[in-house]
PDB file of C-alpha atoms in Angstrom:
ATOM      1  CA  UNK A  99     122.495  54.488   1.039  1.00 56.00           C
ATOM      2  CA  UNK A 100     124.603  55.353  -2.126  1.00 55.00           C
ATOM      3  CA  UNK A 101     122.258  56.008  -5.301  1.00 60.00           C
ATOM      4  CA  UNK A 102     123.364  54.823  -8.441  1.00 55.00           C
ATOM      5  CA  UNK A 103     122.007  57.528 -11.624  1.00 54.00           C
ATOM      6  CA  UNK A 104     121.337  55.712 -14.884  1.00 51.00           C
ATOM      7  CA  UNK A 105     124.153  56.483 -17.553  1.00 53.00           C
ATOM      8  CA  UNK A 106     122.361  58.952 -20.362  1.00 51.00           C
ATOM      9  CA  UNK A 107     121.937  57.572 -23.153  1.00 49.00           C
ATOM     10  CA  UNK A 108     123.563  59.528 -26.181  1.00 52.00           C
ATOM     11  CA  UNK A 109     121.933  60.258 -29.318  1.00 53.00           C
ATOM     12  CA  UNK A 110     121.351  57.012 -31.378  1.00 59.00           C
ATOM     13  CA  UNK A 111     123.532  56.898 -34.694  1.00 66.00           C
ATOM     14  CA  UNK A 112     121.318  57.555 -37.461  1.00 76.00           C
ATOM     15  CA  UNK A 113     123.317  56.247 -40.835  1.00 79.00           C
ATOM     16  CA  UNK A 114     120.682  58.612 -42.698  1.00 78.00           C
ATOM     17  CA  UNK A 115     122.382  61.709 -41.079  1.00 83.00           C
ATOM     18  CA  UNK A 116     125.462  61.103 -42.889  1.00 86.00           C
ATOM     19  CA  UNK A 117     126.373  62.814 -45.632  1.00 90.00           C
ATOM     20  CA  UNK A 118     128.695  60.393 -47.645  1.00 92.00           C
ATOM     21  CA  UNK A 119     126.426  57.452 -47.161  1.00 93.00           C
ATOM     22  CA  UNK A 120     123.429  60.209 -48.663  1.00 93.00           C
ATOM     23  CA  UNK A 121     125.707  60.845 -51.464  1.00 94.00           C
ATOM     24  CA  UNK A 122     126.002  56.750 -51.920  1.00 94.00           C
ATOM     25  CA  UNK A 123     122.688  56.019 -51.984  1.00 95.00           C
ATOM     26  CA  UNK A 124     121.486  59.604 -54.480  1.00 94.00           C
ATOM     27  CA  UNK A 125     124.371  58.272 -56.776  1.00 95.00           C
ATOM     28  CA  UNK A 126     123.308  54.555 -56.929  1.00 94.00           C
ATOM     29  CA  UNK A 127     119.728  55.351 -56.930  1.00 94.00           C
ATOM     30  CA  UNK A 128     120.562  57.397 -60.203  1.00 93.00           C
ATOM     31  CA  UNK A 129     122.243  54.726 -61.595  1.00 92.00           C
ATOM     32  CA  UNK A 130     119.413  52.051 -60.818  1.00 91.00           C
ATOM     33  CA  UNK A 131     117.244  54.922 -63.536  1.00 87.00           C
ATOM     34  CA  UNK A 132     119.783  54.724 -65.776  1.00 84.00           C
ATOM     35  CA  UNK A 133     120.319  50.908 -66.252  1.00 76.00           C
ATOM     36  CA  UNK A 134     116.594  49.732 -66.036  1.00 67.00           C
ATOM     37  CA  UNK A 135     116.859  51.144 -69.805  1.00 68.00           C
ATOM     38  CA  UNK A 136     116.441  54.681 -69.457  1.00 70.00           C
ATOM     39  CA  UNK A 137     119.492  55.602 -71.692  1.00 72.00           C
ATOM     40  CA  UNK A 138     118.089  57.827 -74.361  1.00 77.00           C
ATOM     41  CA  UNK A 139     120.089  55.613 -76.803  1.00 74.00           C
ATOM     42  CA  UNK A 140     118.928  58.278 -79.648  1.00 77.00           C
ATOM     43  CA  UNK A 141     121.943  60.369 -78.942  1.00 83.00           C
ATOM     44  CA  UNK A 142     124.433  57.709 -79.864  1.00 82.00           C
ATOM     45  CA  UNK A 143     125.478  56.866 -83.396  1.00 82.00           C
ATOM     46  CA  UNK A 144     126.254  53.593 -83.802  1.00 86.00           C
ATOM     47  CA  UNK A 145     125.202  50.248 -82.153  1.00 88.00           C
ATOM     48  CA  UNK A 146     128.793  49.824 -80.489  1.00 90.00           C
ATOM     49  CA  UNK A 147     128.136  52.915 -78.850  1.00 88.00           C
ATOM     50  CA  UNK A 148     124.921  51.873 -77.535  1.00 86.00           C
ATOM     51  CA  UNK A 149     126.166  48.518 -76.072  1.00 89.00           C
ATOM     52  CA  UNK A 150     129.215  50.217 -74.321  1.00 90.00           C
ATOM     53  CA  UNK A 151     126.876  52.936 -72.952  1.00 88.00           C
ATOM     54  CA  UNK A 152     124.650  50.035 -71.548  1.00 88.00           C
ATOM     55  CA  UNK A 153     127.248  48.451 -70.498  1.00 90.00           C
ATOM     56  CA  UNK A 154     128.837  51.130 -68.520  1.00 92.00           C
ATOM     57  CA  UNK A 155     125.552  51.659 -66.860  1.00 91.00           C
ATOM     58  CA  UNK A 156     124.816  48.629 -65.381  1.00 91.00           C
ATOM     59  CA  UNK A 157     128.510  47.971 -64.065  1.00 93.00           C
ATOM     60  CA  UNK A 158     128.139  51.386 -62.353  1.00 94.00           C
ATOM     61  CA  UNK A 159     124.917  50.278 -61.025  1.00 92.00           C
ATOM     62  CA  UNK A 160     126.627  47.147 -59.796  1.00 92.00           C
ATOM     63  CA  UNK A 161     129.471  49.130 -58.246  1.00 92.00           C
ATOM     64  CA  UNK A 162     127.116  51.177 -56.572  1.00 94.00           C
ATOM     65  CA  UNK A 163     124.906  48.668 -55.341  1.00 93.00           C
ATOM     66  CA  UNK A 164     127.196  47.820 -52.020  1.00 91.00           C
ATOM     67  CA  UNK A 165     129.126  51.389 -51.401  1.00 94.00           C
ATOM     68  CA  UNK A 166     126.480  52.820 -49.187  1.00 94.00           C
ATOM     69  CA  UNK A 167     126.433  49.274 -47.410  1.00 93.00           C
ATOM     70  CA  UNK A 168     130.629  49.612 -46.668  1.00 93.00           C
ATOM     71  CA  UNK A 169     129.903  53.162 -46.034  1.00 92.00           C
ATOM     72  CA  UNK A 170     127.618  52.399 -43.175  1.00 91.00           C
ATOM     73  CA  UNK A 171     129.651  49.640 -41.736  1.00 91.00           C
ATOM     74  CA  UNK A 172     133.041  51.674 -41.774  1.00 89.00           C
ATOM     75  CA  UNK A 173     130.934  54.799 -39.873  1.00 86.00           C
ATOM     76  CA  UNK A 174     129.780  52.495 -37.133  1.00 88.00           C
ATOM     77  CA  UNK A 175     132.641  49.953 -36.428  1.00 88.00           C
ATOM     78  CA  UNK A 176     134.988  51.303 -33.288  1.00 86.00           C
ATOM     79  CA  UNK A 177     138.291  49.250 -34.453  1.00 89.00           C
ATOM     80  CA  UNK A 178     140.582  51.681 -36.075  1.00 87.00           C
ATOM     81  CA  UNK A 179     142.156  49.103 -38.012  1.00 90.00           C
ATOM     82  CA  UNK A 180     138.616  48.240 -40.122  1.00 91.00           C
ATOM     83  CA  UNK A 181     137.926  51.901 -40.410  1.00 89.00           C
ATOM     84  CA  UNK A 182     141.110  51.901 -42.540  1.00 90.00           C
ATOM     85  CA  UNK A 183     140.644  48.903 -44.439  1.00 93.00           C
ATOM     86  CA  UNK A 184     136.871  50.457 -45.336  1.00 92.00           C
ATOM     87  CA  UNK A 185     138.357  53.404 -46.494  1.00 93.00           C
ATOM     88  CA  UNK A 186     140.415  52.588 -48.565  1.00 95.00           C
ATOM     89  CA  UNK A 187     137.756  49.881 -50.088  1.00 95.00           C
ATOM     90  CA  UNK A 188     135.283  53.014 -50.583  1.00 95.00           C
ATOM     91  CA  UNK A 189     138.206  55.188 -51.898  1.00 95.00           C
ATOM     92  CA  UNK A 190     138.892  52.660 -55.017  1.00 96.00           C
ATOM     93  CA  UNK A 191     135.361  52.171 -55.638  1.00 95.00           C
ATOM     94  CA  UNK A 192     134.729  56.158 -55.812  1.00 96.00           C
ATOM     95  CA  UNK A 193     137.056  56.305 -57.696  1.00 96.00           C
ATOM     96  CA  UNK A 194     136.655  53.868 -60.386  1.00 95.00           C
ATOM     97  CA  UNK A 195     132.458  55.301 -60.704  1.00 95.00           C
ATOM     98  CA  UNK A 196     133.550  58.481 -60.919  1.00 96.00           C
ATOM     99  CA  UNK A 197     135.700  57.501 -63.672  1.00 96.00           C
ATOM    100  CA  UNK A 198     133.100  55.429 -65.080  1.00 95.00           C
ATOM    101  CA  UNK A 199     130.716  58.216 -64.739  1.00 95.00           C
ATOM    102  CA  UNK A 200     133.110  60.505 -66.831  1.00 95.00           C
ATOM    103  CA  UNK A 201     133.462  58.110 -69.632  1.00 94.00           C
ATOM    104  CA  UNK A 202     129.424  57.504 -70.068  1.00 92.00           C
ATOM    105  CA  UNK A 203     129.351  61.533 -70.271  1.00 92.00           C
ATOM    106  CA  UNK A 204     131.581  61.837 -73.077  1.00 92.00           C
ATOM    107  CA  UNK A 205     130.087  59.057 -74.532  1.00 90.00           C
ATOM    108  CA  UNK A 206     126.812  61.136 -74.730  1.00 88.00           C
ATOM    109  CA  UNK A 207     128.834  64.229 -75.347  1.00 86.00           C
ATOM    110  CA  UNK A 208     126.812  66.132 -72.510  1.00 82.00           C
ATOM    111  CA  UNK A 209     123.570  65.854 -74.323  1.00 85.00           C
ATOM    112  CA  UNK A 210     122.249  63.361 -71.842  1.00 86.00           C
ATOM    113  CA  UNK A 211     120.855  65.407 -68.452  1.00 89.00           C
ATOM    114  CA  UNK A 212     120.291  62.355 -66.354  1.00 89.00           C
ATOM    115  CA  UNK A 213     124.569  61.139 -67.378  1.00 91.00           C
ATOM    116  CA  UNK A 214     125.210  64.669 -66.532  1.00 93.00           C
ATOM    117  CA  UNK A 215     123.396  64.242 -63.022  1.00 94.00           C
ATOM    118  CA  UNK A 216     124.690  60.671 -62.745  1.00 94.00           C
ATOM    119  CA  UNK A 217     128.505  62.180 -63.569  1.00 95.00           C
ATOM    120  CA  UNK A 218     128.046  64.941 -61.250  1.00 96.00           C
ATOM    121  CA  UNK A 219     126.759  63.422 -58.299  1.00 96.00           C
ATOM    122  CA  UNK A 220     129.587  61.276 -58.792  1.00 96.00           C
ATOM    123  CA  UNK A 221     132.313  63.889 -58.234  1.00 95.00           C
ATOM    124  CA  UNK A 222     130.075  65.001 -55.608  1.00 95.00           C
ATOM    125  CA  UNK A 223     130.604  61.997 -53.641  1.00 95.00           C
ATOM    126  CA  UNK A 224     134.841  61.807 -54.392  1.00 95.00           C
ATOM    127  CA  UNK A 225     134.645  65.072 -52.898  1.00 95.00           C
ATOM    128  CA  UNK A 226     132.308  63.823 -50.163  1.00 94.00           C
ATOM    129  CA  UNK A 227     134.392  61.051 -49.081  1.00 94.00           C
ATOM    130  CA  UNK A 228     138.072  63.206 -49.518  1.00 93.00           C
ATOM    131  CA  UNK A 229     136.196  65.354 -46.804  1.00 92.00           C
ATOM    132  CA  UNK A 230     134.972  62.017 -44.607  1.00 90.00           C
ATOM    133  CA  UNK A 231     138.857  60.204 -45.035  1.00 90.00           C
ATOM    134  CA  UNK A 232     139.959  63.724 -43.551  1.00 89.00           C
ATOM    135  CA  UNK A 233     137.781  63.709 -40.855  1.00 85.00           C
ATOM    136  CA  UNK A 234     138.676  59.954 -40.094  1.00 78.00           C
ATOM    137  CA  UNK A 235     142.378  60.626 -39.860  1.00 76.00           C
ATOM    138  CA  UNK A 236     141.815  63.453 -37.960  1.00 76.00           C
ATOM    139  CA  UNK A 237     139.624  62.002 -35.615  1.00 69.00           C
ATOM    140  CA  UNK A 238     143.332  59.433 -34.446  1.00 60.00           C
TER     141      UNK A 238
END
């Protein structure tokens, strides 16, 4: 009689316990504050001002809406080929916020604290994903 054990199941993947995909979501959730007309507006001098700062916002918002989405699908797919093609996808979209991010804190000349948060949890996540791309080329 020849007994057959059960495979053990490994720890389920929790997308929640990833740090980049954390980083995604605290960066887009600050940007959702800023672009539901939170911008304290006061700060800037002239109208133009005000309309580029708005308008910065909401395209960040926009460009954050769907990184913690590719995020989660490049952590979980097992072809090597899509895990590339994801990051670099999430590298240029970094990227360009973080750039974005800069440019609506000089706008406000660092008198805004939520930009400043917005702009620094930005760099936060470049420097989140530099350490995730390492760990992905590492990992083949």
């Amino acid at each position: 009689m020849k007994i057959v054990q059960e495979p053990q199941f490994k720890q389920s993947f929790d997308i929640k316990r990833h740090a980049l995909y954390n980083e995604a979501m605290d960066l887009f959730t600050l940007s959702r504050k800023l672009s539901n007309g939170n911008l304290q507006h006061s700060i800037l001098n002239c109208p133009s001002e005000k309309e580029l700062a708005t308008n910065l916002s909401e395209f960040i918002s926009h460009t954050a809406l769907s990184l913690p989405m590719s995020i989660a699908e490049a952590a979980i797919t097992a072809d090597y080929s899509k895990k590339l093609y994801f990051q670099k996808h999430i590298e240029e979209r970094v990227s360009q916020l973080s750039k974005l991010c800069k440019k609506l804190e000089v706008l406000y000349r660092n008198r805004c604290h939520s930009v400043q948060q917005l702009a620094h949890t930005a760099h936060k996540l470049e420097t989140g994903f530099k350490k995730w791309s390492l760990q992905l080329t590492s990992q083949n």
